[in-house]
Each structure stands twice: as C-alpha cells, then as structure tokens.
Amino acid sequence: MAESNPTALVVSAHSADFVWRAGGAIALHAAKGYDVTVVCLSYGERGESAKLWKNEGCTLEHVKTERRKEAENAAAALGVHDIQFFDIGDYPLGITEDAKYKLVDTMRKVAPQFILSHSLDDPYNTDHPATTKMTLECRMIAQAWGHNPGEKILGAPQLYLFEPHQTEQCGWKPDVLLDITSVWDKKYAAIQCMQGQEHLWEYYTRVGKQRGVQAKRNSGGQAGGKPVEYGEGYQSIFPRMVGEL
Amino acid sequence: MAESNPTALVVSAHSADFVWRAGGAIALHAAKGYDVTVVCLSYGERGESAKLWKNEGCTLEHVKTERRKEAENAAAALGVHDIQFFDIGDYPLGITEDAKYKLVDTMRKVAPQFILSHSLDDPYNTDHPATTKMTLECRMIAQAWGHNPGEKILGAPQLYLFEPHQTEQCGWKPDVLLDITSVWDKKYAAIQCMQGQEHLWEYYTRVGKQRGVQAKRNSGGQAGGKPVEYGEGYQSIFPRMVGEL
Amino acid sequence: MAESNPTALVVSAHSADFVWRAGGAIALHAAKGYDVTVVCLSYGERGESAKLWKNEGCTLEHVKTERRKEAENAAAALGVHDIQFFDIGDYPLGITEDAKYKLVDTMRKVAPQFILSHSLDDPYNTDHPATTKMTLECRMIAQAWGHNPGEKILGAPQLYLFEPHQTEQCGWKPDVLLDITSVWDKKYAAIQCMQGQEHLWEYYTRVGKQRGVQAKRNSGGQAGGKPVEYGEGYQSIFPRMVGEL
Amino acid sequence: MAESNPTALVVSAHSADFVWRAGGAIALHAAKGYDVTVVCLSYGERGESAKLWKNEGCTLEHVKTERRKEAENAAAALGVHDIQFFDIGDYPLGITEDAKYKLVDTMRKVAPQFILSHSLDDPYNTDHPATTKMTLECRMIAQAWGHNPGEKILGAPQLYLFEPHQTEQCGWKPDVLLDITSVWDKKYAAIQCMQGQEHLWEYYTRVGKQRGVQAKRNSGGQAGGKPVEYGEGYQSIFPRMVGEL
Amino acid sequence: MAESNPTALVVSAHSADFVWRAGGAIALHAAKGYDVTVVCLSYGERGESAKLWKNEGCTLEHVKTERRKEAENAAAALGVHDIQFFDIGDYPLGITEDAKYKLVDTMRKVAPQFILSHSLDDPYNTDHPATTKMTLECRMIAQAWGHNPGEKILGAPQLYLFEPHQTEQCGWKPDVLLDITSVWDKKYAAIQCMQGQEHLWEYYTRVGKQRGVQAKRNSGGQAGGKPVEYGEGYQSIFPRMVGEL
Amino acid sequence: MAESNPTALVVSAHSADFVWRAGGAIALHAAKGYDVTVVCLSYGERGESAKLWKNEGCTLEHVKTERRKEAENAAAALGVHDIQFFDIGDYPLGITEDAKYKLVDTMRKVAPQFILSHSLDDPYNTDHPATTKMTLECRMIAQAWGHNPGEKILGAPQLYLFEPHQTEQCGWKPDVLLDITSVWDKKYAAIQCMQGQEHLWEYYTRVGKQRGVQAKRNSGGQAGGKPVEYGEGYQSIFPRMVGEL
C-alpha cells in the first residue's frame, strides 16, 4: 500500500531550489520507492525570475503561473510524489504563524524519514536561512504532544542541508556525498524545465560532476573508490544513531 | 578465512584511552566479526599512572609492565584481534619518523574499514591531538603509491574521533552515536581492568548512559526511539559516500 | 532589610528548565542570602508535557495548572524568592513587544547581580535560543535611560548560559564550573517535583556528577583539587572586570 | 553632473554610529567626489542619550531634536551628500516591512558602490546586528527584478562592517584598514558635534590611532610602510572581484 | 631593467600544486610584467605520482625527473620567471631548519608584492598546511633585522591561500575572486603538462568556470556584472591597507 | 616566609612581551604580595631589536646584552620576583626537549596560582603561538606523577592569554578585564625601559586606556561602573571552579 512507503520531505524557499540543490536525492529516493513531498514556500516570483520580468507587461500572476508550471514539470521529471506551493511571497519570504502551522501539518502528515532544506547561512539570499530556521522550528512544534493533541507526532528525522550557490560564503560543509549517477538524466531533465534560469544549467551540472569526483575519492582515495560520476553534498544537523560504524 | 574479515584500527595515545573512549565500538565490531587492531603509542606510564607512582620504589619499567598487563586484559575482554605497543614514551609522546612509518605499516597491513583516534584539540592533554595529527599524516603516507612501492596502498578509511574527557573544552562535536548496549558488559569488564584509574570507572559509565539517552532521543524524539541504554559518540573527519540518505 | 539582599534573575523558556539546568545555582545563592527571581516564559505546556497529554481528555488548561504546581513546588524546594509565569505559550514561544517590556520591568525591579538563561544555539529546541536572544535584547533596553525615564536603569549584570540537553550540538562551552555539592539535596528535591519528566531525573543527576568531577579536576588536576561532588556548568557572555586574577 | 558621481551608502542604527565608526570613510570618499548618503534608522533617543535624559523634564521629542541636530552637524562636517532619518525608534529598533521597503528604495536610488553597516554580532547592543541583518535583506530585495518592476535594480555592492565598541566580543575581524589621515580633522570635528557623548571622543580618537599604526604595519612591516596616522577598520562580507592581486 | 619589475612568490608543496591552484594568477601577473618565482618544496614524487609508480621498475629518481620536467614545462607555459625545486621529500614533507632558511633567502631575494600558498587546513593532505605554516614562519624570519644582518629585509607582503581540492573540508573561504579569463589558455596549456594526473584536468577546468561565474555574480549580481569566464579564488591572511574602499 | 607567598608565572616568547602585554598584572600581583616569576624564552634579539641592528657593527651578543638589561630593568620596575632568560633563540624560537624540561622544572618550582602567556594564534609572529603550545605541553608534563618521580607535581593553574598586537587577526577574545589603574605608573616605567621600541610606548598606553574604558563599562554599563582608568585583557583557557557566580 502507498501509505507504507518510506517518505521524505523537501522544504524549498523558492520553486526552483529543490531542483538545483536536491534533484538527485529526490529522483534517487523516488526510484527506491520513497514518496517524496516537496514544499515550495514561494515561487521565487520576485527574486528569481529575472528573465520573465524583462518582458514588457509582465505581471506577478504571470510569473507565478510560469514558475509553477516549471516546478511541476521538474517535479514530474524527478518522480516527486506531491508538490505543494505555499505561495507566501519571496524576497523576503512572508513567514507567518499560519505558514508555520501549515508546514507542521505537512511534516506530521508526511512523517518523513528525513528532511532536506537550505544552508544555515547565506549572505546573498536571506530567504534561504530563513527557510531553514522555519523548518527547525516547525520540526520542534511537530514533535510536541500538545500541538493538536491526538495527532500522531513527528519522530526525529534528520535535517540535511543541501548545497547553496557559493558554499564557502555560506559556511556550508558537506558531511555526506550522495551518489546520484543513476538518476542524473532525471535531474538534468528537471533542470531543463527551469527555462528562466538557463544560465544555471551548466553551473549545476559542473557541481554534480565535482561532487561525483569527491564522492569517488572519499570512498577509496588513490586506491580507487566507487565509480561515481555525479554527486550531491549534504550537511547533517543532528548526530545519527547507528548500530555499526 | 581470517584475512577476509572486515577490519578496524584504533590509535590510542596512552594504553587506557581505547578502553574508556572506544571500548564499546571495539567490542561491538569484534562481535560482528571485525578484526580490530589497537595501537597504543605509549603506556601512559608517566602521565596516567598516578596511583602506581604513589607507591614507594616504583620504577618506569614496573609501571610499563603493569599498564601493559591492564591493557592486554582489557583488550581480551573486548575481543581485540591484535594489540600493539609502540612504547614511544608519554607526556609528551616521543613521535619520530620511525614511529610514523611503523604506524603506516600497520595501517597498510590492517587495511581498516575505519580508524578511531582522539579529538583534534585538548588543552589538558597535548598528547591526544598529537596522536590525531600523526594519524592523519600516516593515513596520507599510507595512501601514497611511492611509499614502499609494491605494497598495497591504503584506501580512504573514515577517521572517527572518540570522546575526550571534557568534550566542550576540546571542541569535539559528535555526529555519530553508536548503540553499544549489547556489549556494555564487555566494555565495563574492560574498564575494570584499569586498576590504576578506578576513579574513572563510574565517570565513563555515566558517559555511556548519557550517550545512550541521546542516541535514543536522536533516533525517535518524543515519539519514542530505539531502546538504547549505552552509547558512544564519534566525530567524523571526512564526508561519507552514500547511496541513500 | 530584604531590599538590600543581593539578587539574581533566571529566565527560563519552559517551566522546568530552571530546575534541571540551574537548580544548583539557585539553591546555592538562595542559601547565601540572594533573592533569586525566576521568570518562566511558558509552562512548556505543549512541548514538554508529553506524559500529561497521553492521558485521555487532557486540556491545555489542565497541563498549565499541573506544570505551574510542579514549578512552584520546585521553586520552593530551591528557596526561590519570587517566581513569575509570563504564560506566553510555547513551541513556539509567543514573544511579543509586551512580553519584552514585562521582562525589562522585572530586570529593573530585581536589579540582579547576574542573569541566567539558555544557550545561544539549540537545533532541537528553538525556544531556548529565542529566550536568550530576548534576554539580551531586554538587558539592553533595561539599560536605556530613555526607556521609562525616571526609573532606575539596569547595571551590567553578567549573563551566564546554563547547560542545554546535548551540549556539543548547541555550541555551548562552559567557562565556569559551580560547586553545588552543599545544595545537591535541594536540587534533587526540586527535580523530583517534575513528575511529568521522570525520565530526566537520573540524566541530570549524572550531569551534576560529571560537572562535579570536572570542577574537582579543574581546581587541582592530578594533584588533588577541591572535593566537589556535584557541579553545574555555565558559559559567560561578557568579560568580567576583576581586581585580581 | 551630480548624478554621475560615485556613491556610497551608510546604514547606521543610531544617529551617532556613523560618526564614530565610519566618519573617516565618509569624509575621505566625499573628498574624492563620492556622494555619500547616510541613513539613521533611529536617533538613539532612548538608548544613547543618557546625558540628555539626566536633565529634569526631558522629553522624547526634545532628545530626538537634539540628536538630529548633532547628527546633521556631524554630517555637514564630514561632507555627507544626504542624511535621512527613518525615525523607527531604538532600544529596540522598530524594524517593519515599511522600513525595509524604504531602505530598499534608498538603495536603488543611491545605487552605491559600497554599503557600510554594523558588525554581525554584538551582545551589548542587539540593535546593531539587527541593522546589518536588515541591510542584507534589503540588499537582496533591491536586487530583485520583481520588486517594483521597472525600477533599476541594485548591482552587487560590497557590504563593509564598521568597528563595534568592543571588537573581540562581537566577533568582528577587519580585513581592510583604511587610511583616513588626510581627513582626520573632519572626523574629529564631526565627533565633537556629539555633545551628549563626550566620554567617547578620546576613546574613538585612540581607535583611530591604533588602526593607523596597524595600517602602517600591514603596509610595510618592520621595513617601514606607508606613513598612516589614523585609520579605520572594516570587515567585508562578500568576496571581491579583482583583475590583479 | 629586470630588477625593477614587480614580483610575486608561489610556495607549492608538490610540483603540480602551483598549476592547478594558482596557474591563472601566475600567468596573469606574468602577462602584466611581474617576475613570478615558484618554489616547489617537493616533486610530489611519492604521493602525487600514482600513474608513474604503476609502471614496472619505476624508481624515485625517475619519478622526480619526470615530475620536474612536467613542472618546468608548465612553468614555461605560464611565463614563470624562475622555478626552484627544494627537493625536500614529500608525504611527509621533510621540513628542516635548512629548508626554512633557504625559503627565507628566496623571500628576501624576490621581495614579492604578494605570496601564494596553500590553505591553513587539509585533513586529506597534511603537507599542504605544513607548507603554509612554514611560509608564515619564514615570512616572519625574513622580516627580522637580526637574521643575516645587512641584507635587505622583507616588507609585509600579503599571503593569499589558493584553492584546495575539497574546499569546505579545509575550512578555506575565498575573499578574492581573480579574473583569469584572459590567460585561461595558458593555464590550460600548463595543466596539460601534468601528464600523470590527467584525471584532474577537467576537474580544475570546472573549478575555473565556477569561480568565473561567481566572480561575475559578485561584480554585478542580477544587474549584470563583468563578463568573467574563468576565475581563481584566494583567501587573504592579513588585512590590506587601502586609500579607498 | 617568602615560600608561603602566592606565586604566578609569566612565559614570554621575547624579552619585552611581558612588559607590553602583562606588565600591569605583574605589578598588581607583586603589589599584592605575589612572587611573580618571568621566563623569557629569548631576548627577541633577531626579530624585535630593529633599532639596535640599524647601528653599524652591531653583533648578536651586543643585542642580547642590551635586551637583557632592558628586560631586567623593566622587571625591577614591575616588582618581579625572579626573571629567567632561557636564551633559546628567536625568529624562530629554538624549542627543544631540554627547553621544555627546563620550563617544567620552573613550573614545579614556582607552583604558580596562574600562568600568563601568548595568544593561541598569531599570523604575524609564529613565535607567540609556539610559546603557548609549549606552555600547555609543559603544564601537562609538570602534572605527571611519573616525570621526575618524587618531585611535587603541578596543580591545575589557569592559563591566561595576554593581548597580542592585532587582537582580531589572532582570534584572541578577552573574558577577563583586569583593573591595573593602581599600578599604571609602574607599568609605564617598565615600558620606558624598552628603549629600542619607543614606537610602541604610546600604542600600549592607548591599549591600557581602551581596556580601562571597557572594564568600567562591563562593571556597570550606562549606570556607572567602577572608575577604572587602565586595564589589561586576558583570555582564559580552562573553566574556573567557583563557589559563587
């Protein structure tokens, strides 16, 4: 039954972030049978749609419609189970109590094995750390027995931070390198759905290759290592409980 | 055949460190069929044997003999495959080129899946970070094709840092919590071999319990979590390559 | 006269935090003649009362009443001079301008020699750093001559951060170890008032013992040291002015 | 024409901050032909006007008027092109959406080559980091094509953080030392406009001299170096693009 | 006259590091008339020559000869003024007092405007931070009037740290992005001289492109920016003295 | 009897460091009856005696003699109990096993209540952190029962780091501000003994005044505070055990 599939949740500030930064993880886990839910807090309609705005007569509604289509197409390419658009506005994000409780609801409903979101810091884009802060706050609320008593509370899913645009400026340090070679074609297909940001296609293809080389090296050094071609990096927030090192 | 067992290597500054700090991981992996090799760079004969030195007429040789016996007993209790005493002196450690190449040899011979050693910093005990620094240097040498050409080079084993005495003062932050409940009796038996440091027995028992509570919490939060009673914390140095988050 | 007693202020996110984390400091200073005021921003009614919520028909009011009773009992056991419940809601804390000004008023009225609050960071519980941030902001307001002109302004009390649940994950580093041996019985009596969180009693007893061992060690090393059995750790925010090292 | 002058923007939490911390940079660039705009978010009327408040019958309006006069005089002494008072209140700053959009407007209108603001952290004064956070957020909004479409968007001006009162407590580390020797007389004249904070005049004169010595040393070491008498330190947030090292 | 050219110094742990990491800066400054001196502390003969060692009958001398040839060819392609091979051995570097004084001599003779070397940390390769530590120590000695009195002492050249292989793991954060578009062909020609490490050619080409995109973005954001195609990142150690922001 | 006086130990890389950086603490504690021992590892003869070297015919011996005289005069002015010159050479310090054991002997003989030394980092002067590293190592050895058995071992004295020349570049953060107003005249007299470094006299006078202002502020804020005119800042390495906050 569908309800017994493992699940994952992605919280994306703008509607394209989940593609560049976590598209491989999404496609990979979807292929493994996970139901992956993506929450886009905004469409990035004001701040990440320069190409559309350069057209005469462009309106906010038009941008949102176009961005939504792109995101839905990308989600389909990645095998996303459910994509939700909170439409809270961007640059800056309009984070309210309501938006928080809506995210808490989603967290409880999805009951994810893990959550993906942005880096803790980003001087270029304050929407990104604001999203992560909100995600941590909502994770806490979703764990509270006294919030909407009677609902099944959230467990303790790991929060993995995906890769920001300029990693070193954001204090982001990956401790996990995920092999996404087997789903690279899907990630690249999703990337190509982002018609408005074509200048980033090759940038994030190169990111994938660099993380692939690093994954290979960290799995075997000069002695060889797993034949990884494309990778994605993640930074974990919480320690993980293991039964073997 | 024994040579096909998985392997692990522990690099311990003084001959009791591996017991307090990594005894659970050793016993657990031994129980899982790993051949675990422990290298004691010194016996802790000068700096960690106060009780013996308080006896009239005590000599360095006597302390070393006693400490070696204790360590061998503890190793037996934990199921250690091989324990090596480099005897390079302590407080401070007498780290030489020879000692380094000896450790490189051991690394290559053992070909460990992972290595355990001390925290990167410790203002109370400079032998601890010196050991870790040496371990990282030797890992690099052991990976070099041009060092003793013809030998099989080392792969890229993770280096896990085990818990120092006062964690916050040493800048140590665990990202892995290992469930050692099933082997706690072995760890406590090994701890009891350390006759000269009885004041630490209950200290490290409490450490085990605290890490157990934390492991439980990180595996399930207020929703429950795995029933862990005893744990050990580790900090990873390198990112890990994974095929699933 | 009572008004000439030295004073201290504790700002606690939820109504049990002051017990686990600062109960020793409170009892110790109360015993020394300090008037200690405790502010509980919330009862922890939603997020830290799982046991109560597991009972059929439990309501928010019931939880608050129970938690208040527990906190008042604990305060009595510790010798607290005054305990105030701001009741601003938890998970997340409902921090408003009004709540801030109320805390400012308390700061001015109490005129504490020092303030105790939470760690600067806590990925598990965002209410904790939110409390510390609020405390720093209110300390600043309370020092302003132009806020409620005519009132006596606050001096420059130290802010000590008490111990979070998983110290290393919160970036908390104690620079002060307080000997609470003489009042341990009071702290443990207060701990036992927390009927809803019995699973934490032994956890924080062990914390007390570990900090005791560390306090002993830092006061004398292998040469001996003060006979401390129970301790509490604190991290100072501000440099302290001294007349002797 | 005036519109072709290079430009700079200073965002000051309280109306005297720009004088102590950035007066040299302002006077220097004004002398070089820059149009420098200063935004004072507040007058520091509540928190930084102790001297005025000690007078009987003092009112908020009176303080604001006095502080405004002082700031305008200082701005004139420094050669400021435009000074704007947002008057959003201080201790704490009353940062609203409106205030943010007003700052965005100013950023777009000024189109500065660089922006100056406060340190990222300040435990003594939470208004300071709040200003910097707001500045980074507004910089992002001002760059968004979809904010007030049709307006010319902001480029990517560097954000330089000027010197806080107790640098080490604020985690502030200067990577730029600006030679302000040629305009020191102007900065000191501006400092003297701050009648209410005379206790700081010599403090910031000494700061200027220390940074001067450091600038000299960093430009030539023991071999000599440029003859700098007065300096100001700045910490850059973004990497700078260069054509030569 | 040659002696009046501006000068720069590169200190490279192994004989290929200067190519991957600083080839652009070298070629660019050579093209601008700088005399660039490169010091290779070792040939990387043991640790960075895997391909050669895989050949039957390979000897250390053979590897060194081949590596030297490659480095000399690369240096020629970049327009290096002088390349020096200290031949102190690698994995680990054989840093001695003699080697230090030799580097001090070179520093004084070259009198560089700036120095380039490795990151401060690198858990994969301890030769890299050892080189930087040595460089800082030698910079200090070269500034001492009492070292070889009578010689002209070194000024205060900036130390720029070039890019390590896995930047985030090395704690390296670039604050300078150098546009190397105009000399990319030279850098790539130099890269192709490294016959033994062909697996890195495309890796460092992608690094160049990513830094180019970032340089463009930091010079103009969404508003445009300088048309940079290839870049190199550097982290400065010392504050820089400037006369204009 | 002299042996019952409290004691303190200062470990100074070069023979003038203890004056600029810790002269106030020395004079203050001497005045309080402490026997303060100063160890100068070197005379700073090569690296910190530029003025002497600029004289024709200057020799190393001459510089050492002059520097020793200056240091002895300064020590006398401060009321130092004992000053020891290890004469191990500077730029770089010639730290050997012998030098370490000599320092261990001094530590045991002095049995200090606290130790003063340099910052943990200093990119300008690698002798400074090398001294601190050596001091921490020797503190550990001096605590070992097995080092020279029979001697009285060292307790657990605090290590305070005194102020480096450019604090923010050295990652130094003071948590203690010492009021040295009452002995400023002695510190300034000692400073004036440093004939070769007259350019630093006023620099360190200003440092004293700034730390004085900060000490005042931290002891009372805008409410007043202790009337401190001159101060010195220190960073503690170890947590301190206290019986009252």
PDB file of N, CA and C in Angstrom, chain A residues 5-10 18 22-38 74-82 113-114 116 178-180 182-183 186-187 232 234, chain B residues 243-245:
ATOM      1  N   ASN A   5       4.959   3.218   2.107  1.00  0.00           N
ATOM      2  CA  ASN A   5       6.242   3.615   1.506  1.00  0.00           C
ATOM      3  C   ASN A   5       7.039   4.483   2.461  1.00  0.00           C
ATOM      4  N   PRO A   6       8.355   4.387   2.392  1.00  0.00           N
ATOM      5  CA  PRO A   6       9.158   5.373   3.126  1.00  0.00           C
ATOM      6  C   PRO A   6       8.922   6.748   2.511  1.00  0.00           C
ATOM      7  N   THR A   7       9.177   7.768   3.293  1.00  0.00           N
ATOM      8  CA  THR A   7       8.841   9.124   2.832  1.00  0.00           C
ATOM      9  C   THR A   7       9.981  10.098   3.113  1.00  0.00           C
ATOM     10  N   ALA A   8       9.984  11.192   2.383  1.00  0.00           N
ATOM     11  CA  ALA A   8      10.954  12.262   2.594  1.00  0.00           C
ATOM     12  C   ALA A   8      10.279  13.588   2.294  1.00  0.00           C
ATOM     13  N   LEU A   9      10.820  14.638   2.900  1.00  0.00           N
ATOM     14  CA  LEU A   9      10.230  15.966   2.720  1.00  0.00           C
ATOM     15  C   LEU A   9      11.338  16.960   2.335  1.00  0.00           C
ATOM     16  N   VAL A  10      11.033  17.796   1.349  1.00  0.00           N
ATOM     17  CA  VAL A  10      11.971  18.828   0.912  1.00  0.00           C
ATOM     18  C   VAL A  10      11.314  20.184   1.130  1.00  0.00           C
ATOM     19  N   PHE A  18      14.699  23.272  -5.119  1.00  0.00           N
ATOM     20  CA  PHE A  18      14.743  21.809  -4.925  1.00  0.00           C
ATOM     21  C   PHE A  18      15.336  21.099  -6.128  1.00  0.00           C
ATOM     22  N   ALA A  22      18.709  19.593  -4.803  1.00  0.00           N
ATOM     23  CA  ALA A  22      18.337  18.294  -4.239  1.00  0.00           C
ATOM     24  C   ALA A  22      17.672  17.385  -5.256  1.00  0.00           C
ATOM     25  N   GLY A  23      17.723  17.770  -6.519  1.00  0.00           N
ATOM     26  CA  GLY A  23      17.056  16.978  -7.550  1.00  0.00           C
ATOM     27  C   GLY A  23      17.539  15.531  -7.597  1.00  0.00           C
ATOM     28  N   GLY A  24      18.808  15.333  -7.383  1.00  0.00           N
ATOM     29  CA  GLY A  24      19.355  13.978  -7.417  1.00  0.00           C
ATOM     30  C   GLY A  24      18.835  13.139  -6.268  1.00  0.00           C
ATOM     31  N   ALA A  25      18.843  13.708  -5.078  1.00  0.00           N
ATOM     32  CA  ALA A  25      18.345  12.968  -3.910  1.00  0.00           C
ATOM     33  C   ALA A  25      16.868  12.618  -4.089  1.00  0.00           C
ATOM     34  N   ILE A  26      16.127  13.540  -4.649  1.00  0.00           N
ATOM     35  CA  ILE A  26      14.698  13.296  -4.844  1.00  0.00           C
ATOM     36  C   ILE A  26      14.493  12.149  -5.834  1.00  0.00           C
ATOM     37  N   ALA A  27      15.118  12.252  -6.984  1.00  0.00           N
ATOM     38  CA  ALA A  27      14.943  11.217  -8.009  1.00  0.00           C
ATOM     39  C   ALA A  27      15.441   9.860  -7.515  1.00  0.00           C
ATOM     40  N   LEU A  28      16.548   9.881  -6.795  1.00  0.00           N
ATOM     41  CA  LEU A  28      17.124   8.626  -6.311  1.00  0.00           C
ATOM     42  C   LEU A  28      16.193   7.934  -5.326  1.00  0.00           C
ATOM     43  N   HIS A  29      15.683   8.698  -4.383  1.00  0.00           N
ATOM     44  CA  HIS A  29      14.826   8.082  -3.376  1.00  0.00           C
ATOM     45  C   HIS A  29      13.456   7.722  -3.972  1.00  0.00           C
ATOM     46  N   ALA A  30      12.985   8.534  -4.912  1.00  0.00           N
ATOM     47  CA  ALA A  30      11.743   8.165  -5.607  1.00  0.00           C
ATOM     48  C   ALA A  30      11.937   6.820  -6.307  1.00  0.00           C
ATOM     49  N   ALA A  31      13.073   6.684  -6.937  1.00  0.00           N
ATOM     50  CA  ALA A  31      13.357   5.421  -7.637  1.00  0.00           C
ATOM     51  C   ALA A  31      13.458   4.247  -6.667  1.00  0.00           C
ATOM     52  N   LYS A  32      13.819   4.527  -5.440  1.00  0.00           N
ATOM     53  CA  LYS A  32      13.911   3.483  -4.418  1.00  0.00           C
ATOM     54  C   LYS A  32      12.568   3.234  -3.749  1.00  0.00           C
ATOM     55  N   GLY A  33      11.547   3.951  -4.166  1.00  0.00           N
ATOM     56  CA  GLY A  33      10.223   3.698  -3.606  1.00  0.00           C
ATOM     57  C   GLY A  33       9.778   4.679  -2.536  1.00  0.00           C
ATOM     58  N   TYR A  34      10.557   5.723  -2.303  1.00  0.00           N
ATOM     59  CA  TYR A  34      10.129   6.754  -1.361  1.00  0.00           C
ATOM     60  C   TYR A  34       9.029   7.622  -1.977  1.00  0.00           C
ATOM     61  N   ASP A  35       8.099   8.016  -1.156  1.00  0.00           N
ATOM     62  CA  ASP A  35       7.177   9.083  -1.540  1.00  0.00           C
ATOM     63  C   ASP A  35       7.803  10.399  -1.095  1.00  0.00           C
ATOM     64  N   VAL A  36       8.242  11.183  -2.041  1.00  0.00           N
ATOM     65  CA  VAL A  36       8.909  12.445  -1.714  1.00  0.00           C
ATOM     66  C   VAL A  36       7.951  13.614  -1.880  1.00  0.00           C
ATOM     67  N   THR A  37       7.788  14.366  -0.811  1.00  0.00           N
ATOM     68  CA  THR A  37       6.947  15.560  -0.865  1.00  0.00           C
ATOM     69  C   THR A  37       7.839  16.797  -0.919  1.00  0.00           C
ATOM     70  N   VAL A  38       7.504  17.713  -1.805  1.00  0.00           N
ATOM     71  CA  VAL A  38       8.254  18.965  -1.927  1.00  0.00           C
ATOM     72  C   VAL A  38       7.343  20.125  -1.542  1.00  0.00           C
ATOM     73  N   ALA A  74       9.326  19.918 -13.429  1.00  0.00           N
ATOM     74  CA  ALA A  74      10.554  19.392 -12.835  1.00  0.00           C
ATOM     75  C   ALA A  74      10.224  18.299 -11.826  1.00  0.00           C
ATOM     76  N   ALA A  75       9.199  18.534 -11.033  1.00  0.00           N
ATOM     77  CA  ALA A  75       8.795  17.546 -10.036  1.00  0.00           C
ATOM     78  C   ALA A  75       8.407  16.233 -10.717  1.00  0.00           C
ATOM     79  N   ALA A  76       7.676  16.354 -11.822  1.00  0.00           N
ATOM     80  CA  ALA A  76       7.275  15.150 -12.550  1.00  0.00           C
ATOM     81  C   ALA A  76       8.507  14.406 -13.066  1.00  0.00           C
ATOM     82  N   ALA A  77       9.462  15.173 -13.577  1.00  0.00           N
ATOM     83  CA  ALA A  77      10.682  14.546 -14.101  1.00  0.00           C
ATOM     84  C   ALA A  77      11.447  13.805 -13.019  1.00  0.00           C
ATOM     85  N   LEU A  78      11.349  14.287 -11.799  1.00  0.00           N
ATOM     86  CA  LEU A  78      12.104  13.686 -10.689  1.00  0.00           C
ATOM     87  C   LEU A  78      11.332  12.561  -9.999  1.00  0.00           C
ATOM     88  N   GLY A  79      10.047  12.442 -10.322  1.00  0.00           N
ATOM     89  CA  GLY A  79       9.257  11.408  -9.661  1.00  0.00           C
ATOM     90  C   GLY A  79       8.744  11.831  -8.298  1.00  0.00           C
ATOM     91  N   VAL A  80       8.538  13.136  -8.126  1.00  0.00           N
ATOM     92  CA  VAL A  80       8.021  13.650  -6.850  1.00  0.00           C
ATOM     93  C   VAL A  80       6.601  13.123  -6.614  1.00  0.00           C
ATOM     94  N   HIS A  81       6.324  12.738  -5.403  1.00  0.00           N
ATOM     95  CA  HIS A  81       5.014  12.201  -5.043  1.00  0.00           C
ATOM     96  C   HIS A  81       3.984  13.315  -4.906  1.00  0.00           C
ATOM     97  N   ASP A  82       4.395  14.406  -4.289  1.00  0.00           N
ATOM     98  CA  ASP A  82       3.467  15.509  -4.036  1.00  0.00           C
ATOM     99  C   ASP A  82       4.267  16.805  -3.987  1.00  0.00           C
ATOM    100  N   GLN A 113      11.239  10.247   6.716  1.00  0.00           N
ATOM    101  CA  GLN A 113      12.467   9.634   7.250  1.00  0.00           C
ATOM    102  C   GLN A 113      13.556  10.695   7.386  1.00  0.00           C
ATOM    103  N   PHE A 114      13.520  11.651   6.456  1.00  0.00           N
ATOM    104  CA  PHE A 114      14.492  12.762   6.530  1.00  0.00           C
ATOM    105  C   PHE A 114      13.902  13.984   5.838  1.00  0.00           C
ATOM    106  N   LEU A 116      14.978  17.705   3.807  1.00  0.00           N
ATOM    107  CA  LEU A 116      16.037  18.458   3.127  1.00  0.00           C
ATOM    108  C   LEU A 116      15.684  19.936   3.125  1.00  0.00           C
ATOM    109  N   LEU A 178      26.262  12.070  -1.756  1.00  0.00           N
ATOM    110  CA  LEU A 178      25.293  11.095  -2.264  1.00  0.00           C
ATOM    111  C   LEU A 178      25.588  10.789  -3.729  1.00  0.00           C
ATOM    112  N   ASP A 179      25.664   9.521  -4.057  1.00  0.00           N
ATOM    113  CA  ASP A 179      25.887   9.097  -5.447  1.00  0.00           C
ATOM    114  C   ASP A 179      24.567   9.209  -6.216  1.00  0.00           C
ATOM    115  N   ILE A 180      24.505  10.134  -7.154  1.00  0.00           N
ATOM    116  CA  ILE A 180      23.268  10.318  -7.927  1.00  0.00           C
ATOM    117  C   ILE A 180      23.475   9.946  -9.402  1.00  0.00           C
ATOM    118  N   SER A 182      23.023   7.297 -11.072  1.00  0.00           N
ATOM    119  CA  SER A 182      21.967   6.505 -11.727  1.00  0.00           C
ATOM    120  C   SER A 182      20.744   7.332 -12.104  1.00  0.00           C
ATOM    121  N   VAL A 183      20.607   8.505 -11.493  1.00  0.00           N
ATOM    122  CA  VAL A 183      19.428   9.335 -11.795  1.00  0.00           C
ATOM    123  C   VAL A 183      19.805  10.683 -12.398  1.00  0.00           C
ATOM    124  N   LYS A 186      17.572  12.127 -14.996  1.00  0.00           N
ATOM    125  CA  LYS A 186      16.334  12.721 -14.482  1.00  0.00           C
ATOM    126  C   LYS A 186      16.583  14.107 -13.900  1.00  0.00           C
ATOM    127  N   LYS A 187      17.677  14.237 -13.162  1.00  0.00           N
ATOM    128  CA  LYS A 187      17.978  15.553 -12.601  1.00  0.00           C
ATOM    129  C   LYS A 187      18.217  16.560 -13.731  1.00  0.00           C
ATOM    130  N   GLU A 232      25.782  14.672  -5.018  1.00  0.00           N
ATOM    131  CA  GLU A 232      25.232  15.842  -4.314  1.00  0.00           C
ATOM    132  C   GLU A 232      25.765  15.823  -2.885  1.00  0.00           C
ATOM    133  N   TYR A 234      25.565  17.033   1.190  1.00  0.00           N
ATOM    134  CA  TYR A 234      24.605  17.413   2.236  1.00  0.00           C
ATOM    135  C   TYR A 234      25.326  17.583   3.570  1.00  0.00           C
TER     136      TYR A 234
ATOM    137  N   GLY B 243      24.725   5.804  -0.780  1.00  0.00           N
ATOM    138  CA  GLY B 243      23.830   5.544  -1.899  1.00  0.00           C
ATOM    139  C   GLY B 243      22.390   5.823  -1.518  1.00  0.00           C
ATOM    140  N   GLU B 244      22.198   6.197  -0.257  1.00  0.00           N
ATOM    141  CA  GLU B 244      20.849   6.513   0.236  1.00  0.00           C
ATOM    142  C   GLU B 244      20.997   7.370   1.490  1.00  0.00           C
ATOM    143  N   LEU B 245      20.117   8.336   1.641  1.00  0.00           N
ATOM    144  CA  LEU B 245      20.219   9.216   2.822  1.00  0.00           C
ATOM    145  C   LEU B 245      19.592   8.535   4.047  1.00  0.00           C
TER     146      LEU B 245
END
